[in-house]
XYZ file of C-alpha atoms in Angstrom:
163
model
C 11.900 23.142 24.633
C 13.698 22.220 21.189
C 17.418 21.701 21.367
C 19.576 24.552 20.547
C 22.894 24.505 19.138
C 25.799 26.983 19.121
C 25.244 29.421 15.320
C 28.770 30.000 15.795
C 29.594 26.310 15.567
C 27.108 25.385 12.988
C 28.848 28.338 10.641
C 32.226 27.504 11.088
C 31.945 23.461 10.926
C 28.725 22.830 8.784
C 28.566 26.134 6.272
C 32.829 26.943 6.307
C 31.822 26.904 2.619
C 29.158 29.827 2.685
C 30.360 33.598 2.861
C 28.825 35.051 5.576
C 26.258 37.046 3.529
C 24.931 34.249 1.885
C 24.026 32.411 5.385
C 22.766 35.892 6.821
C 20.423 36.459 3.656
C 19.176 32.684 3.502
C 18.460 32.669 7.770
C 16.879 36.264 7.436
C 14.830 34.663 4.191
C 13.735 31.929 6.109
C 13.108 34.036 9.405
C 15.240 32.123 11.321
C 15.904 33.651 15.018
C 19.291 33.324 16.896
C 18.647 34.446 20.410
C 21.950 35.218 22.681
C 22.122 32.829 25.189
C 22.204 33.100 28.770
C 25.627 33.650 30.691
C 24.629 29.736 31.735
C 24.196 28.807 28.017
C 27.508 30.122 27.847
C 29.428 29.079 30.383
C 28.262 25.449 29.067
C 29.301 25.572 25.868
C 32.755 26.766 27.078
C 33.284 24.171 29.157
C 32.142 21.908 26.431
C 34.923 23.098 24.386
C 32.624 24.381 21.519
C 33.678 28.338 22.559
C 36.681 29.094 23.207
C 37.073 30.740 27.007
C 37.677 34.224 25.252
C 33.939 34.367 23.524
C 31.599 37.380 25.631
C 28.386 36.000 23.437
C 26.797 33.504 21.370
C 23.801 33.365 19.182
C 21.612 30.545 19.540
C 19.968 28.351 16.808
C 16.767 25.321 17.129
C 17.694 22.345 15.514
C 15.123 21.673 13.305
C 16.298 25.425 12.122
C 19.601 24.520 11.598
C 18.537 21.599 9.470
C 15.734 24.368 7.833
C 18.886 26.555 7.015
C 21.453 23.771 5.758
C 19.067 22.228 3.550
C 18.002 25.610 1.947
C 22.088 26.232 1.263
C 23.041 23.077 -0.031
C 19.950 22.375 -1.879
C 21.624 23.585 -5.184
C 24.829 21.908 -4.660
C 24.172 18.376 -4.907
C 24.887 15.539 -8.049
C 21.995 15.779 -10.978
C 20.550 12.712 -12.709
C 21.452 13.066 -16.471
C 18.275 10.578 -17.450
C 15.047 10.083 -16.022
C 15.016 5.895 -16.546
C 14.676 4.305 -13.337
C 15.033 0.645 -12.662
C 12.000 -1.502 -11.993
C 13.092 -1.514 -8.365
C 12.118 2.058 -7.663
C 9.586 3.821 -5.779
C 7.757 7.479 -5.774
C 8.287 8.580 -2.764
C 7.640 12.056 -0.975
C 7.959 14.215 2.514
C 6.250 17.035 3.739
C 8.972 18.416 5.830
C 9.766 22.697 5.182
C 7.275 22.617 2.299
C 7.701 18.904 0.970
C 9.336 17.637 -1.805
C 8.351 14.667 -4.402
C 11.264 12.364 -5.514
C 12.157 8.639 -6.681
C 13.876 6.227 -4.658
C 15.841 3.637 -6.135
C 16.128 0.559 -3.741
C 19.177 -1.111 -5.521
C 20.906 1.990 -4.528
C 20.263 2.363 -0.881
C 23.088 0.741 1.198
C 22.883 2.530 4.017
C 20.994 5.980 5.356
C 23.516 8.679 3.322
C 23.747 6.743 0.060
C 22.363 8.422 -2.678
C 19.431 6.938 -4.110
C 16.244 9.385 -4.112
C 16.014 11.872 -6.825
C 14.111 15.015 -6.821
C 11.376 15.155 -9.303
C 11.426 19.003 -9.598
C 15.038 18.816 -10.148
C 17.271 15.825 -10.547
C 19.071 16.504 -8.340
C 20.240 13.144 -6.394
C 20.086 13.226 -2.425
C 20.546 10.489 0.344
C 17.292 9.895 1.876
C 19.176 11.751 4.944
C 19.225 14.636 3.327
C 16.521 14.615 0.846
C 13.700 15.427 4.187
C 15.253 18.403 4.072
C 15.214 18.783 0.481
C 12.233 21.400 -1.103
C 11.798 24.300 -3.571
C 9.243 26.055 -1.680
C 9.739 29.818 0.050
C 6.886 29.071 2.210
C 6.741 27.836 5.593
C 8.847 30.299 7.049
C 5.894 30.849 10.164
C 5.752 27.102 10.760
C 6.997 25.774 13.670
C 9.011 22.605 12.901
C 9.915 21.290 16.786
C 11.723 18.699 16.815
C 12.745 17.711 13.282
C 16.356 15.500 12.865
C 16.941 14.147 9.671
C 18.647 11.008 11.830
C 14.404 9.984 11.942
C 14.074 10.139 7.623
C 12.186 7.090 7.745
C 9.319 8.827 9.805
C 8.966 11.616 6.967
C 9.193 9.340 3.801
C 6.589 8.116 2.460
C 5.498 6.378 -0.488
C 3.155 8.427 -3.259
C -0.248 6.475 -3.697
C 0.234 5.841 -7.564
């Protein structure tokens, strides 16, 4: 199956920014599902050091969901282009990942995988091509099953637009 990471550990090290309610009301939103996991599961992540040896439980979460459920909470909180003038050197670009997203990727700008050079069309607001295949403004998809996703493999889900 997917790979699963620890919910607990994703809150407190990814969202620490995000009350509580916010990240319950965005996962229930999105139907995300965050099954216990097995005294095995558990004993694992102890020994792992991601639990600490005092923790009875832990809620489970896929990792394309985790990247489902960051993506829709920092969406909203990135840098916005003022202007819409792009160099010659740019490109339309788009992904169809969690409901797609259209943006414009400015080569001179890309140094390496989190700098941020595509802009969101819908937007403005300015994303590293990392983070930008997670990047959409629909409330759809929350049935589809999105096994496997990892932003680490961007360059698999952008493409260029056919203009």
């Amino acid at each position: 199956g997917e790979k699963r990471l620890c919910y607990k550990e994703l809150v407190e090290k990814i969202l620490k920014g995000f009350s509580s309610q916010v990240i319950n009301a965005t996962r229930d939103r999105l139907q995300i599902f965050c099954p216990r996991c097995t005294p095995q599961q558990l004993e694992v992540l102890k020994l792992a050091g991601v639990l600490p040896w005092s923790c009875a439980s832990a809620g489970l979460i896929a990792k394309s969901d985790a990247f489902r459920l960051i993506g829709a909470l920092t969406g909203s909180n990135v840098p916005h282009r003022n202007s819409r003038l792009f160099s010659v050197d740019s490109l339309e670009v788009y992904h169809e990942c969690f409901g797609g997203c259209v943006g414009t990727l400015e080569i001179e700008l890309y140094t390496d995988p989190y700098a941020e050079c595509v802009t969101c069309s819908q937007c403005d607001g300015v994303f590293s091509p990392r983070t930008f295949v997670t990047h959409h403004h629909t409330s759809g998809e929350v049935h589809t099953c999105h096994w496997g996703f990892d932003s680490a493999n961007w360059k698999l889900y952008l493409m260029l637009c056919n203009d």
